[in-house]
Amino acid sequence: MDKAAPLLADLLAFIAMDGCTDEQFDQLALRLFAYQYESNAPFRSFCQRRGATLRKVKTWSDIPAVPIDAFKAMELRSEPASPGERVFMTSGTTGRAARGRHFHPRLDVYDLSMTRNFARRFMGGAGRMAMGILFPDEQAMPNSSLAHYLALAKSGFGTADSRYFLTPEGLDLPGLCAALEQAERTGQPYALLGASFSLVHVMDALRAEGRSFRLPAGSRILDTGGYKGQSRELPLEDFYAGLEELLGVPRTHCINMYGMTELSTQFYDDGNAVLPSVKSGPHWIRSRLVEPVTGRSVAPGERGILVHCDLANYNSVTTILTEDVGLWAEGGFLLLGRAEGAAAKGCSLAVEEFVKAAAA
């Protein structure tokens, strides 16, 4: 920890800034690359196989992107395991090897990344707001990054009467309806936050009971994570139209958060009045669109696989190759779904290459 302390102090100060120049981003990205190259053996082997040495990597976009499935294949860490570390795991089967693991020796970097970004992109400068959380809490799901994210939202931005309405036992619909009724009566804005599939369950339950609400102006909804087979799938148009119809929250205030266990920073849109919405992140994360096997950037105007360089990922690897297809748009990127066909095969080959390099 002592060796990393100056770097972490500078990283926290960097996240706390209001923005950065390209040069400032590169400087910190290269310091983190050097730290991870030295301390993270599987990553170093991968870089060497790619010919990416400390001397040759000149900018953040030169850092080799580690495919996200590598988080399932091995431990990616710069600091040794410690009793107090938090381990966030991807959803999936219960077999340990089938779930990606992201190790956080300390959560102050993750927490600052979340709260700085959330305050601006979801809260929009508003003060505390009554919140309903449609996801189990951290006690029920201690290895869920989303459970921690939502706990931070509730503790940092929610009023005292904020509470959870989804437990391992199911949805507390009477409790949720009572909270929504109170918001209507008092005129105080209300926020609903949770997984996309949870909101589908809420909409289905409200329709079954013939109920709907008109939440006060300034109310907002956050959804994330898609459906993951836990509810029926809805086209985006139907999903956001349903939220507006049943809860009275305009689509401009229905925000989608794009994040993943393998990252420590989230992307947001500015509402979903127009689909697909444009996603963007804060100054401490940058993205590329690439061809997955070669890692080369795609030509302007072409779709590619998203690569994210997240400086808040100080302990694992800053730069990851996702399996998400994106397209540049003004102010950010469009998220177009999961890789299929040749792109999906390319992502699989990238994982094979990483595993072979790490074993060499």
XYZ file of N, CA and C in Angstrom, residues 15-176:
486
model
N -9.683 12.863 -9.742
C -11.127 12.659 -9.844
C -11.883 13.853 -9.269
N -11.332 14.470 -8.244
C -11.990 15.606 -7.592
C -11.933 16.882 -8.422
N -11.088 16.912 -9.473
C -11.005 18.087 -10.333
C -12.281 18.243 -11.153
N -12.461 19.422 -11.738
C -13.648 19.676 -12.559
C -13.461 19.255 -14.011
N -12.272 18.854 -14.381
C -11.983 18.439 -15.748
C -10.491 18.269 -15.907
N -10.048 17.928 -17.106
C -8.611 17.763 -17.324
C -8.302 17.980 -18.796
N -7.032 18.215 -19.073
C -6.560 18.303 -20.444
C -6.170 16.911 -20.934
N -5.977 16.777 -22.233
C -5.500 15.510 -22.783
C -4.159 15.129 -22.166
N -3.313 16.113 -21.983
C -1.980 15.843 -21.426
C -2.081 15.356 -19.987
N -2.962 15.944 -19.184
C -3.126 15.515 -17.799
C -3.660 14.081 -17.729
N -4.609 13.753 -18.610
C -5.138 12.391 -18.636
C -4.040 11.403 -18.998
N -3.273 11.726 -20.017
C -2.195 10.831 -20.447
C -1.155 10.625 -19.350
N -0.805 11.685 -18.667
C 0.218 11.577 -17.619
C -0.202 10.585 -16.543
N -1.445 10.686 -16.086
C -1.891 9.786 -15.032
C -2.114 8.377 -15.583
N -2.639 8.278 -16.802
C -2.837 6.958 -17.409
C -1.513 6.216 -17.546
N -0.456 6.918 -17.918
C 0.849 6.269 -18.089
C 1.467 5.900 -16.742
N 1.225 6.703 -15.719
C 1.698 6.326 -14.377
C 0.995 5.062 -13.898
N -0.304 4.991 -14.123
C -1.044 3.792 -13.735
C -0.615 2.587 -14.563
N -0.354 2.801 -15.847
C 0.126 1.703 -16.689
C 1.450 1.163 -16.160
N 2.350 2.052 -15.810
C 3.653 1.612 -15.299
C 3.483 0.838 -13.994
N 2.601 1.309 -13.125
C 2.344 0.633 -11.852
C 1.763 -0.756 -12.086
N 0.770 -0.858 -12.951
C 0.134 -2.150 -13.212
C 1.057 -3.081 -13.999
N 1.855 -2.549 -14.881
C 2.824 -3.354 -15.640
C 3.815 -4.020 -14.679
N 4.221 -3.289 -13.664
C 5.186 -3.809 -12.702
C 4.540 -4.770 -11.710
N 3.297 -4.496 -11.296
C 2.706 -5.201 -10.162
C 1.722 -6.309 -10.544
N 1.233 -6.302 -11.770
C 0.182 -7.228 -12.199
C 0.783 -8.175 -13.243
N 1.226 -9.344 -12.801
C 1.992 -10.247 -13.663
C 1.232 -10.700 -14.917
N -0.035 -11.139 -14.822
C -0.732 -11.537 -16.051
C -0.843 -10.395 -17.057
N -1.077 -9.192 -16.564
C -1.163 -8.037 -17.455
C 0.184 -7.756 -18.108
N 1.263 -7.850 -17.346
C 2.594 -7.618 -17.917
C 2.898 -8.618 -19.036
N 2.566 -9.880 -18.814
C 2.803 -10.893 -19.849
C 2.005 -10.583 -21.115
N 0.769 -10.159 -20.940
C -0.071 -9.793 -22.078
C 0.540 -8.621 -22.838
N 0.982 -7.610 -22.103
C 1.592 -6.443 -22.750
C 2.848 -6.834 -23.524
N 3.664 -7.669 -22.925
C 4.897 -8.084 -23.592
C 4.599 -8.841 -24.880
N 3.567 -9.692 -24.847
C 3.183 -10.419 -26.050
C 2.703 -9.460 -27.135
N 2.089 -8.364 -26.728
C 1.621 -7.356 -27.672
C 2.723 -6.374 -28.076
N 3.918 -6.499 -27.477
C 4.996 -5.561 -27.766
C 4.797 -4.203 -27.132
N 3.975 -4.152 -26.092
C 3.674 -2.884 -25.418
C 4.530 -2.783 -24.157
N 5.633 -2.089 -24.240
C 6.538 -1.912 -23.112
C 6.374 -0.509 -22.534
N 7.003 -0.292 -21.395
C 6.918 1.031 -20.777
C 7.475 2.101 -21.715
N 8.443 1.745 -22.517
C 9.051 2.721 -23.431
C 8.157 2.986 -24.634
N 7.425 1.967 -25.086
C 6.666 2.110 -26.329
C 5.271 2.701 -26.125
N 4.712 2.548 -24.955
C 3.376 3.094 -24.698
C 3.512 4.584 -24.396
N 2.997 5.408 -25.310
C 3.200 6.855 -25.225
C 1.940 7.613 -24.819
N 0.790 6.975 -24.972
C -0.482 7.636 -24.682
C -1.480 6.600 -24.186
N -2.581 7.064 -23.615
C -3.560 6.123 -23.047
C -4.073 5.141 -24.086
N -4.188 5.580 -25.328
C -4.740 4.710 -26.366
C -3.760 3.624 -26.811
N -2.499 3.700 -26.366
C -1.520 2.647 -26.654
C -1.593 1.500 -25.642
N -2.279 1.704 -24.528
C -2.330 0.672 -23.486
C -3.158 -0.508 -24.001
N -2.617 -1.724 -23.998
C -3.387 -2.872 -24.479
C -4.664 -3.070 -23.661
N -5.742 -3.342 -24.381
C -7.041 -3.530 -23.731
C -7.229 -4.993 -23.344
N -7.492 -5.233 -22.083
C -7.707 -6.592 -21.568
C -9.177 -6.956 -21.757
N -9.481 -8.080 -22.420
C -10.881 -8.478 -22.595
C -11.544 -8.771 -21.258
N -12.822 -8.396 -21.134
C -13.473 -8.488 -19.823
C -13.552 -9.923 -19.316
N -13.598 -10.898 -20.208
C -13.667 -12.281 -19.735
C -12.379 -12.741 -19.065
N -11.301 -11.975 -19.203
C -10.080 -12.301 -18.466
C -10.303 -12.185 -16.965
N -11.277 -11.367 -16.545
C -11.600 -11.250 -15.128
C -12.194 -12.554 -14.589
N -12.711 -13.404 -15.492
C -13.212 -14.712 -15.082
C -12.092 -15.740 -15.033
N -11.083 -15.550 -15.872
C -10.057 -16.578 -16.049
C -8.982 -16.533 -14.979
N -8.739 -15.371 -14.383
C -7.631 -15.247 -13.425
C -7.820 -14.007 -12.562
N -6.989 -13.898 -11.547
C -7.026 -12.725 -10.681
C -6.189 -11.616 -11.319
N -6.818 -10.493 -11.548
C -6.126 -9.319 -12.073
C -6.027 -8.305 -10.945
N -4.852 -8.205 -10.361
C -4.665 -7.313 -9.223
C -3.234 -6.834 -9.179
N -3.059 -5.617 -8.654
C -1.723 -5.054 -8.445
C -1.302 -5.161 -6.998
N -2.259 -5.135 -6.082
C -1.959 -5.295 -4.664
C -2.307 -6.716 -4.231
N -1.569 -7.283 -3.293
C -1.883 -8.640 -2.824
C -3.225 -8.676 -2.114
N -3.781 -9.864 -2.020
C -5.054 -10.027 -1.334
C -4.942 -9.565 0.111
N -6.031 -8.984 0.623
C -6.038 -8.507 2.005
C -7.392 -8.834 2.618
N -7.448 -9.013 3.942
C -8.711 -9.407 4.588
C -9.840 -8.400 4.381
N -9.491 -7.121 4.276
C -10.528 -6.099 4.193
C -10.962 -5.747 2.781
N -10.409 -6.398 1.769
C -10.750 -6.007 0.411
C -12.189 -6.396 0.064
N -12.793 -5.639 -0.846
C -14.100 -5.974 -1.378
C -13.920 -6.641 -2.736
N -14.708 -7.659 -2.985
C -14.663 -8.366 -4.262
C -16.026 -8.234 -4.916
N -16.070 -7.530 -6.038
C -17.293 -7.440 -6.816
C -17.258 -8.525 -7.884
N -18.368 -9.218 -8.060
C -18.425 -10.337 -8.985
C -19.538 -10.118 -9.999
N -19.270 -10.565 -11.224
C -20.278 -10.467 -12.264
C -21.414 -11.437 -11.976
N -22.575 -11.142 -12.511
C -23.689 -12.071 -12.381
C -23.427 -13.278 -13.258
N -24.063 -14.394 -12.948
C -23.836 -15.611 -13.720
C -24.021 -16.827 -12.850
N -23.406 -17.930 -13.241
C -23.536 -19.165 -12.478
C -22.783 -19.060 -11.169
N -23.042 -19.982 -10.273
C -22.410 -19.933 -8.962
C -20.983 -20.466 -8.987
N -20.595 -21.131 -10.048
C -19.219 -21.628 -10.137
C -18.230 -20.483 -10.142
N -17.235 -20.542 -9.312
C -16.329 -19.411 -9.128
C -15.654 -18.994 -10.432
N -15.222 -19.990 -11.217
C -14.487 -19.667 -12.429
C -15.370 -19.009 -13.482
N -16.692 -19.180 -13.350
C -17.606 -18.648 -14.354
C -17.968 -17.197 -14.085
N -17.531 -16.628 -12.974
C -17.886 -15.259 -12.629
C -16.639 -14.385 -12.590
N -16.727 -13.257 -13.262
C -15.620 -12.316 -13.211
C -15.500 -11.700 -11.833
N -14.273 -11.467 -11.412
C -14.027 -10.903 -10.079
C -13.156 -9.655 -10.191
N -13.580 -8.606 -9.516
C -12.848 -7.341 -9.508
C -12.506 -7.009 -8.061
N -11.233 -6.940 -7.753
C -10.750 -6.794 -6.380
C -10.491 -5.328 -6.050
N -11.055 -4.879 -4.934
C -10.901 -3.493 -4.490
C -10.292 -3.487 -3.084
N -8.978 -3.274 -2.977
C -8.353 -3.234 -1.653
C -8.926 -2.136 -0.769
N -9.373 -1.061 -1.412
C -9.999 0.056 -0.707
C -11.046 0.628 -1.654
N -12.114 1.178 -1.076
C -13.220 1.627 -1.914
C -13.293 3.143 -2.075
N -12.312 3.864 -1.525
C -12.439 5.325 -1.604
C -12.343 5.830 -3.042
N -11.542 5.163 -3.887
C -11.459 5.587 -5.289
C -12.781 5.298 -6.001
N -13.279 4.075 -5.867
C -14.563 3.710 -6.480
C -15.668 4.649 -5.990
N -15.703 4.879 -4.683
C -16.783 5.680 -4.105
C -16.745 7.122 -4.597
N -15.549 7.705 -4.677
C -15.455 9.082 -5.163
C -15.829 9.146 -6.638
N -15.401 8.155 -7.409
C -15.772 8.110 -8.820
C -17.293 8.083 -8.968
N -17.948 7.236 -8.172
C -19.402 7.125 -8.274
C -20.094 8.422 -7.855
N -19.741 8.954 -6.696
C -20.495 10.079 -6.153
C -20.276 11.370 -6.945
N -19.044 11.602 -7.410
C -18.790 12.798 -8.221
C -19.613 12.773 -9.507
N -19.628 11.637 -10.131
C -20.323 11.477 -11.411
C -21.843 11.484 -11.219
N -22.319 10.767 -10.213
C -23.757 10.650 -9.941
C -24.364 12.014 -9.592
N -23.643 12.799 -8.815
C -24.160 14.103 -8.392
C -24.474 14.985 -9.593
N -23.614 14.921 -10.600
C -23.803 15.777 -11.769
C -24.771 15.162 -12.767
N -24.639 13.869 -13.034
C -25.361 13.278 -14.156
C -26.764 12.796 -13.801
N -26.979 12.353 -12.572
C -28.325 11.926 -12.189
C -29.029 12.974 -11.339
N -28.372 13.464 -10.311
C -29.009 14.435 -9.429
C -29.114 15.812 -10.088
N -28.223 16.115 -11.009
C -28.287 17.390 -11.714
C -28.150 18.590 -10.798
N -27.384 18.422 -9.733
C -27.186 19.522 -8.804
C -28.260 19.633 -7.738
N -29.287 18.780 -7.789
C -30.343 18.817 -6.776
C -29.803 18.339 -5.435
N -30.466 18.756 -4.366
C -30.079 18.289 -3.044
C -30.587 16.881 -2.803
N -30.660 16.477 -1.567
C -31.163 15.133 -1.251
C -32.607 14.961 -1.703
N -32.936 13.742 -2.053
C -34.247 13.429 -2.602
C -34.711 12.091 -2.033
N -35.982 11.960 -1.770
C -36.515 10.659 -1.351
C -36.291 9.644 -2.468
N -35.776 8.469 -2.107
C -35.405 7.462 -3.095
C -36.019 6.119 -2.761
N -36.464 5.428 -3.801
C -36.868 4.046 -3.691
C -35.889 3.195 -4.471
N -35.309 2.206 -3.809
C -34.291 1.367 -4.434
C -34.920 0.033 -4.820
N -34.854 -0.295 -6.095
C -35.441 -1.527 -6.623
C -34.339 -2.536 -6.911
N -33.655 -2.921 -5.847
C -32.564 -3.892 -5.933
C -32.241 -4.309 -4.504
N -31.791 -5.556 -4.291
C -31.430 -5.967 -2.932
C -30.265 -5.145 -2.379
N -30.169 -5.069 -1.052
C -29.114 -4.275 -0.433
C -27.797 -5.048 -0.357
N -26.771 -4.395 0.193
C -25.434 -5.000 0.233
C -25.355 -6.203 1.166
N -26.221 -6.251 2.160
C -26.209 -7.418 3.042
C -26.679 -8.656 2.276
N -27.663 -8.467 1.409
C -28.174 -9.588 0.615
C -27.235 -9.946 -0.525
N -26.540 -8.943 -1.086
C -25.674 -9.165 -2.244
C -24.334 -8.462 -2.029
N -23.486 -8.982 -1.136
C -22.230 -8.301 -0.793
C -21.213 -8.254 -1.929
N -21.370 -9.099 -2.940
C -20.421 -9.108 -4.056
C -20.960 -8.405 -5.291
N -22.011 -7.652 -5.140
C -22.602 -6.939 -6.264
C -22.127 -5.486 -6.298
N -21.497 -5.095 -7.388
C -21.092 -3.698 -7.528
C -22.323 -2.794 -7.623
N -23.409 -3.287 -8.220
C -24.617 -2.470 -8.315
C -25.244 -2.256 -6.938
N -25.229 -3.277 -6.091
C -25.750 -3.111 -4.737
C -24.965 -2.033 -3.994
N -23.640 -2.025 -4.159
C -22.821 -0.996 -3.510
C -23.100 0.377 -4.110
N -23.199 0.436 -5.423
C -23.498 1.693 -6.115
C -24.810 2.295 -5.591
N -25.836 1.478 -5.488
C -27.131 1.976 -5.029
C -27.117 2.339 -3.551
N -26.325 1.623 -2.769
C -26.166 1.996 -1.358
C -25.518 3.371 -1.234
N -24.537 3.652 -2.080
C -23.910 4.978 -2.094
C -24.919 6.051 -2.492
N -25.750 5.753 -3.496
C -26.760 6.720 -3.916
C -27.710 7.035 -2.764
N -28.175 6.007 -2.088
C -29.133 6.194 -0.992
C -28.515 6.955 0.176
N -27.298 6.561 0.577
C -26.684 7.204 1.740
C -26.195 8.615 1.435
N -25.718 8.830 0.215
C -25.132 10.123 -0.124
C -26.110 11.144 -0.660
N -27.237 10.674 -1.214
C -28.140 11.597 -1.909
C -29.610 11.421 -1.532
N -29.937 10.383 -0.777
C -31.317 10.137 -0.402
C -31.683 10.795 0.921
N -32.965 11.081 1.096
C -33.454 11.588 2.371
C -33.615 10.426 3.352
N -33.931 10.770 4.595
C -33.996 9.750 5.651
C -35.074 8.707 5.404
N -36.115 9.071 4.659
C -37.190 8.113 4.413
C -36.957 7.267 3.160
N -35.800 7.364 2.553
C -35.458 6.515 1.411
C -35.350 5.067 1.880
N -35.774 4.126 1.020
C -35.728 2.739 1.452
C -35.703 1.794 0.252
N -35.427 0.531 0.575
C -35.407 -0.537 -0.417
C -36.803 -1.147 -0.541
N -37.195 -1.441 -1.796
C -38.489 -2.078 -2.034
C -38.357 -3.430 -2.737
N -37.126 -3.865 -2.940
C -36.915 -5.180 -3.541
C -35.947 -5.950 -2.657
N -36.381 -7.091 -2.187
C -35.568 -7.944 -1.338
C -35.473 -9.315 -1.995
N -34.644 -10.209 -1.450
C -34.618 -11.576 -1.997
C -35.990 -12.255 -1.979
N -36.913 -11.751 -1.133
C -38.257 -12.333 -1.073
C -39.175 -11.770 -2.152
N -38.772 -10.678 -2.783
C -39.596 -10.128 -3.849
C -39.869 -8.642 -3.680
N -40.779 -8.139 -4.514
C -41.115 -6.716 -4.558
C -42.156 -6.371 -3.502
N -41.874 -5.320 -2.725
C -42.840 -4.801 -1.754
C -43.692 -3.755 -2.462
N -44.683 -4.217 -3.218
C -45.514 -3.295 -4.001
C -46.367 -2.386 -3.108
N -47.000 -2.888 -2.039
C -47.769 -1.966 -1.187
C -46.909 -0.849 -0.600
N -45.688 -1.208 -0.154
C -44.804 -0.189 0.396
C -44.390 0.833 -0.652
N -44.109 0.364 -1.847
C -43.715 1.273 -2.932
C -44.871 2.196 -3.291
